[in-house]
Tab-separated table of C-alpha atoms and ligand atoms in Angstrom:
chain	number	residue	atom	x	y	z
J	363	MET	CA	-47.396	13.906	-70.252
J	364	LEU	CA	-48.696	11.220	-72.545
J	365	ASP	CA	-46.853	12.229	-75.657
J	366	GLY	CA	-43.552	10.852	-76.659
J	367	SER	CA	-44.141	8.146	-74.069
J	368	LYS	CA	-42.714	4.733	-74.661
J	369	GLU	CA	-45.871	3.059	-73.497
J	370	THR	CA	-47.911	0.845	-75.761
J	371	ILE	CA	-51.598	1.657	-75.784
J	372	TYR	CA	-54.635	-0.410	-76.674
J	373	ALA	CA	-58.377	0.219	-76.915
J	374	LEU	CA	-61.556	-1.041	-78.451
J	375	SER	CA	-61.949	1.013	-81.625
J	376	THR	CA	-65.448	-0.130	-82.532
J	377	PRO	CA	-68.535	0.820	-80.467
J	378	ALA	CA	-69.013	-1.025	-77.179
J	379	GLY	CA	-71.677	-3.719	-77.086
J	380	ARG	CA	-72.478	-6.698	-79.291
J	381	GLY	CA	-71.614	-6.683	-82.980
J	382	GLY	CA	-70.479	-8.948	-85.783
J	383	VAL	CA	-66.920	-7.732	-85.424
J	384	ALA	CA	-65.039	-5.780	-82.763
J	385	VAL	CA	-61.648	-4.241	-83.476
J	386	ILE	CA	-59.065	-3.725	-80.751
J	387	ARG	CA	-56.181	-1.539	-81.788
J	388	VAL	CA	-52.740	-1.713	-80.200
J	389	SER	CA	-50.127	0.956	-80.923
J	390	GLY	CA	-46.645	1.572	-79.598
J	391	PRO	CA	-43.114	0.267	-79.508
J	392	ALA	CA	-44.113	-3.084	-77.968
J	393	ALA	CA	-47.289	-3.594	-80.041
J	394	VAL	CA	-46.100	-6.799	-81.715
J	395	ASP	CA	-45.219	-8.322	-78.322
J	396	CYS	CA	-48.907	-8.758	-77.595
J	397	LEU	CA	-48.987	-11.597	-80.115
J	398	THR	CA	-46.893	-13.819	-77.846
J	399	ALA	CA	-49.419	-13.227	-75.091
J	400	PHE	CA	-51.960	-14.908	-77.406
J	401	GLN	CA	-49.601	-17.764	-78.314
J	402	VAL	CA	-49.197	-16.408	-81.854
J	403	THR	CA	-45.678	-17.299	-82.837
J	404	SER	CA	-45.228	-15.749	-86.281
J	405	LEU	CA	-45.663	-12.079	-87.117
J	406	PRO	CA	-48.308	-11.646	-89.856
J	407	LYS	CA	-47.211	-10.064	-93.147
J	408	PRO	CA	-47.608	-6.277	-93.026
J	409	ARG	CA	-51.078	-5.080	-94.009
J	410	VAL	CA	-52.380	-8.588	-94.781
J	411	ALA	CA	-55.351	-9.855	-92.774
J	412	THR	CA	-54.239	-13.132	-91.208
J	413	ARG	CA	-56.676	-15.569	-89.617
J	414	THR	CA	-55.371	-16.914	-86.315
J	415	VAL	CA	-56.727	-18.574	-83.201
J	416	LEU	CA	-55.850	-16.415	-80.220
J	417	ARG	CA	-55.094	-18.437	-77.098
J	418	ARG	CA	-54.548	-17.482	-73.496
J	419	LYS	CA	-50.844	-17.991	-73.017
J	420	LYS	CA	-50.922	-19.316	-69.465
J	421	ASP	CA	-53.238	-22.298	-70.199
J	422	GLY	CA	-53.642	-22.405	-73.971
J	423	VAL	CA	-57.434	-21.884	-73.751
J	424	PRO	CA	-58.742	-20.453	-77.077
J	425	VAL	CA	-60.095	-16.907	-76.751
J	426	ASP	CA	-61.310	-16.281	-80.284
J	427	ASP	CA	-60.801	-17.197	-83.932
J	428	ALA	CA	-59.682	-13.780	-85.141
J	429	LEU	CA	-58.048	-11.776	-87.909
J	430	ILE	CA	-54.794	-10.009	-87.148
J	431	LEU	CA	-53.428	-7.033	-89.060
J	432	PHE	CA	-49.935	-5.633	-88.626
J	433	PHE	CA	-49.105	-2.077	-89.727
J	434	PRO	CA	-45.388	-1.470	-89.136
J	435	GLY	CA	-44.419	2.080	-88.191
J	436	PRO	CA	-43.796	4.635	-89.497
J	437	ASN	CA	-46.293	3.785	-92.261
J	438	SER	CA	-49.257	3.421	-89.947
J	439	PHE	CA	-52.005	5.706	-88.710
J	440	THR	CA	-50.108	6.644	-85.539
J	441	GLY	CA	-46.663	6.360	-87.077
J	442	GLU	CA	-45.901	3.569	-84.578
J	443	ASP	CA	-46.227	-0.210	-84.928
J	444	ILE	CA	-49.914	-1.074	-84.859
J	445	ILE	CA	-51.575	-4.440	-84.352
J	446	GLU	CA	-55.293	-4.667	-85.046
J	447	LEU	CA	-57.204	-7.600	-83.627
J	448	HIS	CA	-60.484	-8.163	-85.493
J	449	LEU	CA	-62.523	-10.217	-83.076
J	450	HIS	CA	-66.057	-11.526	-82.962
J	451	GLY	CA	-67.975	-8.694	-81.365
J	452	GLY	CA	-69.113	-10.190	-78.063
J	453	PRO	CA	-68.536	-8.561	-74.668
J	454	ALA	CA	-66.907	-11.722	-73.155
J	455	ILE	CA	-64.388	-11.912	-76.018
J	456	ILE	CA	-63.585	-8.194	-75.824
J	457	ASP	CA	-63.114	-8.433	-72.044
J	458	ALA	CA	-60.881	-11.501	-72.266
J	459	VAL	CA	-58.655	-9.910	-74.924
J	460	GLN	CA	-58.394	-6.631	-73.011
J	461	ASP	CA	-57.498	-8.559	-69.854
J	462	ILE	CA	-54.629	-10.254	-71.628
J	463	LEU	CA	-53.437	-6.972	-73.139
J	464	SER	CA	-53.528	-5.208	-69.784
J	465	ALA	CA	-51.139	-7.831	-68.398
J	466	CYS	CA	-48.566	-7.248	-71.170
J	467	LYS	CA	-45.486	-5.371	-70.024
J	468	GLY	CA	-45.612	-1.643	-70.775
J	469	PHE	CA	-49.222	-1.781	-72.011
J	470	ARG	CA	-52.061	0.430	-70.853
J	471	LEU	CA	-55.558	1.436	-71.973
J	472	ALA	CA	-55.502	4.423	-74.336
J	473	GLN	CA	-56.851	7.797	-73.276
J	474	PRO	CA	-59.584	9.442	-75.374
J	475	GLY	CA	-58.137	10.570	-78.707
J	476	GLU	CA	-54.712	9.169	-77.924
J	477	PHE	CA	-54.239	7.287	-81.201
J	478	THR	CA	-54.875	10.491	-83.156
J	479	ARG	CA	-52.732	12.438	-80.723
J	480	ARG	CA	-49.819	10.106	-81.436
J	481	ALA	CA	-50.501	10.481	-85.179
J	482	PHE	CA	-50.147	14.226	-84.668
J	483	TRP	CA	-46.958	13.949	-82.618
J	484	ASN	CA	-45.420	11.661	-85.182
J	485	GLY	CA	-46.219	14.125	-87.969
J	486	LYS	CA	-48.849	11.946	-89.668
J	487	ILE	CA	-51.578	14.604	-89.514
J	488	ASP	CA	-51.788	18.237	-88.423
J	489	LEU	CA	-54.300	19.700	-85.981
J	490	VAL	CA	-56.759	20.903	-88.606
J	491	GLU	CA	-56.791	17.408	-90.108
J	492	ALA	CA	-57.245	15.888	-86.638
J	493	GLU	CA	-60.275	18.130	-86.166
J	494	GLY	CA	-61.501	17.007	-89.583
J	495	LEU	CA	-61.225	13.413	-88.384
J	496	VAL	CA	-63.301	13.994	-85.257
J	497	ASP	CA	-65.879	15.883	-87.338
J	498	LEU	CA	-65.994	13.019	-89.831
J	499	ILE	CA	-66.665	10.501	-87.062
J	500	GLU	CA	-69.319	12.794	-85.590
J	501	ALA	CA	-70.901	13.707	-88.966
J	502	GLU	CA	-74.611	13.000	-89.020
J	503	THR	CA	-75.550	14.579	-92.324
J	504	GLU	CA	-74.214	14.345	-95.864
J	505	ALA	CA	-73.029	17.974	-95.862
J	506	GLN	CA	-71.117	17.468	-92.599
J	507	ARG	CA	-69.508	14.309	-93.959
J	508	VAL	CA	-68.365	15.959	-97.206
J	509	GLN	CA	-66.968	18.985	-95.388
J	510	ALA	CA	-65.162	16.954	-92.715
J	511	LEU	CA	-63.634	14.578	-95.255
J	512	ARG	CA	-62.304	17.520	-97.212
J	513	GLN	CA	-60.764	18.933	-94.037
J	514	LEU	CA	-59.265	15.555	-93.116
J	515	LYS	CA	-57.739	15.299	-96.588
J	516	GLY	CA	-55.840	18.504	-95.892
J	517	SER	CA	-57.429	21.158	-98.126
J	518	LEU	CA	-57.965	23.559	-95.224
J	519	SER	CA	-54.502	22.849	-93.806
J	520	ALA	CA	-52.993	23.557	-97.227
J	521	LEU	CA	-54.686	26.952	-97.332
J	522	TYR	CA	-53.445	27.950	-93.849
J	523	GLU	CA	-50.020	26.483	-94.392
J	524	GLY	CA	-49.766	28.327	-97.732
J	525	TRP	CA	-50.424	31.651	-96.003
J	526	GLN	CA	-48.010	30.813	-93.229
J	527	LYS	CA	-45.273	29.936	-95.693
J	528	ARG	CA	-45.701	33.121	-97.731
J	529	LEU	CA	-45.548	35.220	-94.550
J	530	ALA	CA	-42.560	33.273	-93.231
J	531	ASP	CA	-40.688	33.811	-96.524
J	532	GLN	CA	-41.374	37.523	-96.272
J	533	LEU	CA	-40.219	37.530	-92.651
J	534	ALA	CA	-36.981	35.817	-93.633
J	535	LEU	CA	-36.302	38.502	-96.239
J	536	ILE	CA	-36.984	41.310	-93.781
J	537	GLU	CA	-34.791	39.721	-91.139
J	538	LEU	CA	-32.050	39.409	-93.713
J	539	GLY	CA	-32.472	43.141	-94.430
J	540	LEU	CA	-32.195	43.837	-90.697
J	541	ASP	CA	-28.917	41.953	-90.530
J	542	PHE	CA	-27.505	43.995	-93.383
J	543	SER	CA	-28.805	47.274	-92.034
J	544	ASP	CA	-26.426	46.805	-89.097
J	545	GLU	CA	-23.716	47.402	-91.609
J	546	GLY	CA	-25.301	50.755	-92.375
J	547	ASP	CA	-25.760	50.328	-96.139
J	548	VAL	CA	-29.524	49.920	-96.257
J	549	ASP	CA	-32.058	52.703	-96.760
J	550	GLU	CA	-33.849	53.284	-93.416
J	551	GLU	CA	-37.170	53.872	-95.144
J	552	ASP	CA	-37.073	50.720	-97.201
J	553	THR	CA	-38.250	47.873	-95.013
J	554	GLY	CA	-38.155	45.465	-97.940
J	555	LEU	CA	-41.842	44.634	-97.475
J	556	ASP	CA	-43.636	43.262	-100.516
J	557	ARG	CA	-46.793	45.266	-99.922
J	558	ASP	CA	-48.741	43.791	-102.849
J	559	SER	CA	-48.174	40.278	-101.693
J	560	MET	CA	-49.059	41.104	-98.049
J	561	THR	CA	-52.199	43.005	-99.083
J	562	GLY	CA	-53.126	40.030	-101.276
J	563	ILE	CA	-52.892	37.632	-98.316
J	564	LEU	CA	-54.840	40.044	-96.109
J	565	HIS	CA	-57.649	40.137	-98.680
J	566	GLU	CA	-57.649	36.358	-99.025
J	567	MET	CA	-57.979	36.034	-95.254
J	568	GLN	CA	-60.751	38.600	-95.105
J	569	ALA	CA	-62.671	36.786	-97.856
J	570	HIS	CA	-62.181	33.513	-95.992
J	571	LEU	CA	-63.594	35.075	-92.792
J	572	ASP	CA	-66.436	36.764	-94.607
J	573	ASP	CA	-68.128	33.614	-95.853
J	574	GLY	CA	-71.426	33.936	-94.011
J	575	ARG	CA	-70.183	31.291	-91.515
J	576	ARG	CA	-71.029	28.593	-94.056
J	577	GLY	CA	-68.553	26.021	-92.761
J	578	GLU	CA	-69.521	26.578	-89.144
J	579	ILE	CA	-73.212	26.383	-90.097
J	580	VAL	CA	-72.687	23.037	-91.827
J	581	ARG	CA	-70.690	21.714	-88.893
J	582	ASN	CA	-72.877	23.022	-86.065
J	583	GLY	CA	-76.236	22.953	-87.847
J	584	VAL	CA	-78.494	25.750	-89.094
J	585	ARG	CA	-80.349	27.335	-86.174
J	586	VAL	CA	-84.044	28.012	-86.651
J	587	ALA	CA	-85.995	29.786	-83.879
J	588	ILE	CA	-89.795	29.695	-83.795
J	589	ILE	CA	-91.191	32.842	-82.226
J	590	GLY	CA	-94.699	34.199	-81.823
J	591	ALA	CA	-97.389	35.046	-79.287
J	592	PRO	CA	-98.407	32.423	-76.710
J	593	ASN	CA	-100.781	29.730	-77.958
J	594	VAL	CA	-100.294	30.313	-81.699
J	595	GLY	CA	-99.057	26.727	-81.950
J	596	LYS	CA	-95.243	26.963	-81.762
J	597	SER	CA	-94.835	23.794	-79.708
J	598	SER	CA	-97.307	21.984	-81.953
J	599	LEU	CA	-95.245	22.939	-84.993
J	600	LEU	CA	-92.035	21.780	-83.313
J	601	ASN	CA	-93.643	18.423	-82.614
J	602	ALA	CA	-94.989	18.196	-86.168
J	603	LEU	CA	-91.488	18.837	-87.547
J	604	ALA	CA	-89.898	16.393	-85.093
J	605	ARG	CA	-92.680	13.840	-85.670
J	606	ARG	CA	-92.722	13.227	-81.930
J	607	GLU	CA	-93.895	14.952	-78.746
J	608	ALA	CA	-90.745	16.955	-78.082
J	609	ALA	CA	-92.474	19.976	-76.521
J	610	ILE	CA	-95.522	20.192	-74.267
J	611	VAL	CA	-98.624	21.387	-76.098
J	612	SER	CA	-101.402	22.928	-74.076
J	613	ASP	CA	-103.994	25.633	-74.404
J	614	ILE	CA	-102.657	27.301	-71.255
J	615	ALA	CA	-100.713	30.309	-72.453
J	616	GLY	CA	-97.129	30.561	-71.199
J	617	THR	CA	-96.458	26.800	-70.944
J	618	THR	CA	-93.127	26.879	-72.789
J	619	ARG	CA	-90.752	28.777	-70.517
J	620	ASP	CA	-87.435	27.452	-71.653
J	621	ARG	CA	-86.164	26.717	-75.106
J	622	VAL	CA	-86.673	23.231	-76.494
J	623	ASP	CA	-84.364	22.116	-79.301
J	624	ILE	CA	-84.946	19.399	-81.864
J	625	HIS	CA	-82.437	18.182	-84.440
J	626	LEU	CA	-83.554	17.605	-88.014
J	627	ASN	CA	-81.866	16.564	-91.218
J	628	LEU	CA	-83.289	18.738	-93.984
J	629	GLY	CA	-81.944	17.981	-97.435
J	630	GLY	CA	-78.692	16.633	-95.996
J	631	GLN	CA	-78.085	19.602	-93.678
J	632	ALA	CA	-78.169	19.506	-89.899
J	633	VAL	CA	-80.857	21.826	-88.567
J	634	ILE	CA	-81.660	22.702	-84.959
J	635	VAL	CA	-85.165	24.047	-84.449
J	636	THR	CA	-85.829	25.883	-81.178
J	637	ASP	CA	-89.261	26.344	-79.647
J	638	THR	CA	-89.325	29.428	-77.479
J	639	ALA	CA	-91.557	30.991	-74.868
J	640	GLY	CA	-94.464	32.971	-76.331
J	641	LEU	CA	-93.863	36.700	-76.578
J	642	ARG	CA	-96.269	38.745	-74.470
J	643	ALA	CA	-96.187	41.209	-71.606
J	644	SER	CA	-95.953	39.138	-68.445
J	645	GLU	CA	-95.671	39.760	-64.709
J	646	ASP	CA	-94.421	36.251	-64.014
J	647	VAL	CA	-90.633	36.387	-63.469
J	648	ILE	CA	-90.050	32.899	-64.843
J	649	GLU	CA	-92.057	33.696	-67.938
J	650	GLN	CA	-90.156	36.974	-68.326
J	651	GLU	CA	-86.902	35.044	-68.255
J	652	GLY	CA	-88.360	32.646	-70.855
J	653	ILE	CA	-89.223	35.605	-73.076
J	654	ARG	CA	-85.716	37.002	-72.666
J	655	ARG	CA	-84.358	33.631	-73.800
J	656	SER	CA	-86.751	33.609	-76.777
J	657	LEU	CA	-85.409	36.936	-77.942
J	658	ALA	CA	-81.839	35.704	-77.447
J	659	ALA	CA	-82.628	32.562	-79.466
J	660	ALA	CA	-84.081	34.728	-82.248
J	661	ALA	CA	-80.988	36.922	-82.236
J	662	GLU	CA	-78.684	33.886	-82.522
J	663	ALA	CA	-80.768	32.081	-85.123
J	664	ASP	CA	-79.811	31.788	-88.766
J	665	ILE	CA	-83.503	31.660	-89.686
J	666	VAL	CA	-86.309	33.180	-87.609
J	667	LEU	CA	-89.681	31.567	-88.140
J	668	VAL	CA	-92.346	34.031	-87.029
J	669	MET	CA	-95.656	32.409	-86.311
J	670	GLY	CA	-99.045	34.065	-86.307
J	671	GLU	CA	-102.591	32.806	-86.160
J	672	TYR	CA	-104.469	32.501	-89.446
J	673	GLY	CA	-107.238	35.081	-89.446
J	674	GLU	CA	-105.452	37.342	-86.935
J	675	PRO	CA	-102.830	39.161	-88.987
J	676	ASP	CA	-102.291	41.829	-86.302
J	677	ALA	CA	-100.984	39.345	-83.763
J	678	LEU	CA	-97.570	38.942	-85.423
J	679	PRO	CA	-94.565	39.928	-83.257
J	680	THR	CA	-93.011	43.240	-84.153
J	681	PRO	CA	-90.073	43.300	-86.568
J	682	GLU	CA	-87.556	44.317	-83.846
J	683	THR	CA	-87.806	40.818	-82.447
J	684	HIS	CA	-86.800	39.037	-85.619
J	685	GLY	CA	-84.686	41.355	-87.747
J	686	GLY	CA	-83.944	40.739	-91.443
J	687	ASP	CA	-85.892	38.271	-93.465
J	688	PRO	CA	-88.154	36.165	-91.254
J	689	LEU	CA	-90.095	33.194	-92.503
J	690	VAL	CA	-93.714	34.070	-91.789
J	691	VAL	CA	-95.980	31.137	-90.995
J	692	TRP	CA	-99.722	31.298	-90.269
J	693	ASN	CA	-101.007	28.427	-88.167
J	694	LYS	CA	-104.450	26.989	-87.412
J	695	MET	CA	-105.645	27.261	-91.007
J	696	ASP	CA	-108.095	24.463	-90.155
J	697	LEU	CA	-110.020	26.862	-87.898
J	698	SER	CA	-110.416	29.852	-90.138
J	699	THR	CA	-112.096	30.351	-93.474
J	700	GLY	CA	-110.932	33.953	-93.818
J	701	GLU	CA	-108.767	35.352	-96.589
J	702	ARG	CA	-105.443	33.562	-97.031
J	703	PRO	CA	-102.604	35.799	-95.775
J	704	ALA	CA	-99.233	36.180	-97.486
J	705	GLY	CA	-96.682	33.679	-96.184
J	706	ILE	CA	-96.934	29.990	-95.538
J	707	CYS	CA	-100.205	28.673	-94.113
J	708	ILE	CA	-100.250	25.512	-92.051
J	709	SER	CA	-102.194	23.549	-89.537
J	710	ALA	CA	-99.847	22.024	-86.996
J	711	LYS	CA	-102.850	20.002	-85.867
J	712	THR	CA	-103.893	18.376	-89.170
J	713	GLY	CA	-100.473	18.520	-90.827
J	714	GLU	CA	-101.759	20.593	-93.722
J	715	GLY	CA	-99.077	22.855	-95.210
J	716	ILE	CA	-96.239	21.198	-93.243
J	717	PRO	CA	-94.592	19.687	-96.375
J	718	GLU	CA	-94.588	23.139	-98.037
J	719	LEU	CA	-93.054	24.643	-94.906
J	720	GLU	CA	-90.372	21.937	-94.801
J	721	GLN	CA	-89.656	22.615	-98.471
J	722	GLU	CA	-89.244	26.340	-97.874
J	723	LEU	CA	-87.037	25.702	-94.831
J	724	THR	CA	-84.892	23.292	-96.840
J	725	THR	CA	-84.416	25.904	-99.571
J	726	ARG	CA	-83.358	28.522	-97.033
J	727	VAL	CA	-81.097	26.115	-95.163
J	728	ARG	CA	-79.392	25.074	-98.403
J	729	SER	CA	-78.694	28.632	-99.445
J	730	LEU	CA	-77.157	29.406	-96.029
J	731	ALA	CA	-74.933	26.363	-96.050
J	732	LEU	CA	-74.114	26.453	-99.752
J	733	GLN	CA	-71.254	24.074	-100.471
J	734	SER	CA	-68.294	25.286	-102.440
J	735	GLU	CA	-65.114	23.649	-103.583
J	736	ALA	CA	-63.011	26.193	-101.687
J	737	PRO	CA	-62.068	25.114	-98.166
J	738	VAL	CA	-64.256	26.839	-95.587
J	739	LEU	CA	-63.798	27.902	-91.987
J	740	THR	CA	-65.309	25.259	-89.767
J	741	ARG	CA	-64.472	26.232	-86.212
J	742	ALA	CA	-64.466	29.241	-83.943
J	743	ARG	CA	-60.853	28.361	-83.045
J	744	HIS	CA	-59.808	28.937	-86.658
J	745	ARG	CA	-61.946	32.065	-86.997
J	746	GLU	CA	-60.305	33.629	-83.915
J	747	ALA	CA	-56.821	32.832	-85.142
J	748	ILE	CA	-57.359	34.084	-88.705
J	749	THR	CA	-58.949	37.247	-87.335
J	750	GLU	CA	-55.872	37.782	-85.166
J	751	ALA	CA	-53.629	37.156	-88.168
J	752	THR	CA	-55.467	39.848	-90.163
J	753	VAL	CA	-54.978	42.329	-87.296
J	754	ARG	CA	-51.250	41.541	-87.276
J	755	LEU	CA	-51.055	41.921	-91.045
J	756	GLU	CA	-52.771	45.299	-90.885
J	757	GLU	CA	-50.126	46.338	-88.347
J	758	VAL	CA	-47.432	45.045	-90.684
J	759	LEU	CA	-48.792	47.142	-93.542
J	760	GLN	CA	-48.834	50.298	-91.404
J	761	GLU	CA	-45.456	49.832	-89.766
J	762	LYS	CA	-42.513	51.933	-90.880
J	763	ASP	CA	-39.943	50.520	-88.514
J	764	SER	CA	-38.332	47.316	-89.787
J	765	VAL	CA	-37.764	45.832	-86.350
J	766	LEU	CA	-41.387	46.287	-85.254
J	767	LEU	CA	-42.622	45.195	-88.644
J	768	ALA	CA	-40.705	41.950	-88.290
J	769	GLU	CA	-42.297	41.517	-84.820
J	770	HIS	CA	-45.839	41.858	-86.207
J	771	LEU	CA	-45.056	39.523	-89.069
J	772	ARG	CA	-43.561	36.970	-86.710
J	773	ALA	CA	-46.753	37.132	-84.628
J	774	ALA	CA	-48.886	36.531	-87.738
J	775	VAL	CA	-46.752	33.520	-88.706
J	776	ALA	CA	-47.077	32.135	-85.165
J	777	VAL	CA	-50.861	32.544	-85.098
J	778	LEU	CA	-51.224	30.618	-88.350
J	779	GLY	CA	-48.792	27.998	-87.100
J	780	ARG	CA	-50.946	27.525	-84.046
J	781	ILE	CA	-53.980	26.628	-86.153
J	782	ILE	CA	-52.225	23.757	-87.882
J	783	GLY	CA	-50.104	22.891	-84.853
J	784	LYS	CA	-46.687	23.881	-86.076
J	785	VAL	CA	-45.756	26.058	-83.067
J	786	ASP	CA	-46.794	26.518	-79.439
J	787	VAL	CA	-49.258	23.706	-79.475
J	788	GLU	CA	-49.004	22.163	-76.029
J	789	ASP	CA	-51.830	24.172	-74.511
J	790	LEU	CA	-54.102	23.426	-77.429
J	791	LEU	CA	-53.816	19.691	-77.403
J	792	ASP	CA	-56.077	18.926	-74.460
J	793	ARG	CA	-58.785	21.160	-75.866
J	794	ILE	CA	-58.752	19.421	-79.222
J	795	PHE	CA	-58.241	15.810	-78.249
J	796	ARG	CA	-60.796	15.739	-75.456
J	797	ASP	CA	-63.483	15.670	-78.204
J	798	PHE	CA	-62.290	12.226	-79.221
J	799	CYS	CA	-63.433	9.049	-77.599
J	800	ILE	CA	-61.262	6.192	-76.445
J	801	GLY	CA	-60.062	4.027	-79.305
J	802	LYS	CA	-59.793	6.898	-81.794
E	103	LIG	P1	-97.599	27.620	-78.231
E	103	LIG	O1	-97.985	28.224	-76.925
E	103	LIG	O2	-97.432	28.665	-79.294
E	103	LIG	O3	-96.438	26.690	-78.158
E	103	LIG	O4	-98.866	26.768	-78.711
E	103	LIG	P2	-99.179	25.219	-78.511
E	103	LIG	O5	-98.484	24.425	-79.552
E	103	LIG	O6	-98.985	24.850	-77.087
E	103	LIG	O7	-100.718	25.210	-78.878
E	103	LIG	C1	-101.669	25.982	-78.182
E	103	LIG	C2	-103.038	25.387	-78.431
E	103	LIG	O8	-103.386	25.518	-79.792
E	103	LIG	C3	-103.128	23.900	-78.114
E	103	LIG	O9	-104.380	23.641	-77.504
E	103	LIG	C4	-103.027	23.243	-79.449
E	103	LIG	O10	-103.684	21.995	-79.479
E	103	LIG	C5	-103.717	24.256	-80.348
E	103	LIG	N1	-103.233	24.205	-81.731
E	103	LIG	C6	-101.955	24.240	-82.159
E	103	LIG	N2	-101.892	24.204	-83.513
E	103	LIG	C7	-103.172	24.107	-83.958
E	103	LIG	C8	-103.774	24.040	-85.258
E	103	LIG	O11	-103.116	24.018	-86.313
E	103	LIG	N3	-105.125	23.959	-85.285
E	103	LIG	C9	-105.900	23.947	-84.181
E	103	LIG	N4	-107.213	23.883	-84.324
E	103	LIG	N5	-105.368	24.038	-82.933
E	103	LIG	C10	-104.018	24.108	-82.812
């Protein structure tokens, strides 16, 4: 067990490699002791950057001319004493400083995510906020950054905690009723349940779940699958969108047998475009498997881009393969002079029509990942738990027996508590914190 340990941890908190500045963070009960190991005799003022020459204690050799910051616990990120060493960002300096730290009594290198884990244990942040922090660090697009920052600032936690509190208050009242009913003066039929309030919460949860997966789409990226017959130019389009040779283009039909993904940033949203095997009847088992994967990719996709060849309108895949509202794209417009079909016309070869296609994709992506002020579901973990809470609440609303009703309600409170980390969290911690890297 790492948590609650009395060990002091340290790690490089900036990326490895050369840089102008490298920050090594030290956190734990003995954090300030590391200063003596660098021949620093006076503790810097809290939260004031103090320029100091760090020296190797055993021989007085200077290691670096650095800035030191001291954040006394409990008012620090981890809740413990923290020393930050802002060094010049060279590998030899970082190594020398880490060497000295490793020799300090009770010090060890931090595990991935351990700083945030300690912040959680010391009540500085809850689990949903910790997940917001890892998402913020990982954010690659504007929409991901905005969403993660909102989660880190606690708006999602406040929503879940609000529900949990209202249910817990109701549970307390019902349990009180149960205590009194032992004395035989309470109506058996009256469980004391505030049905309006419980139905209200149930509806709020259902609305939160039924949001078109907006938060998850922003976090994970909008999935676009390109499907169509072999040789219509799917791989060429993927490469044109990626502006690099991501997929193999050839005039041999059936070349793409596995899905190829590229990541794009369209209008500030993360988008993953998948090139799939061409759809056709095939005897080749590998190609058949490729086709099966294409259909699976289309089924999972948020947007299905169906590609046909300009001048051959009959060659479009059948609607069963792409469901709802596909984006129809006709390729090879440079080859044909025939009548312009409905849909977007492009030439993946010359680049004609690609800007219009990107524009249309951006519009669709934006409407799927529409940002709202209300906190949104961002992870499958939360979706599973809220779904379970709604099932429990439905049981609560149907239950006539006070004892069982209290059981269901208690389960709903526990499920919500698990999301934010207020109960039963041990088993969840490894899953959540393994996404962090060392030094976070
Ligand atoms: P896929 O099998 O659907 O992935 O198709 P590819 O991207 O591999 O392309 C099949 C062939 O069509 C290749 O020889 C490409 O060079 C050619 N091709 C793709 N797009 C165009 C286009 O817009 N115009 C022309 N003239 N040829 C294209």
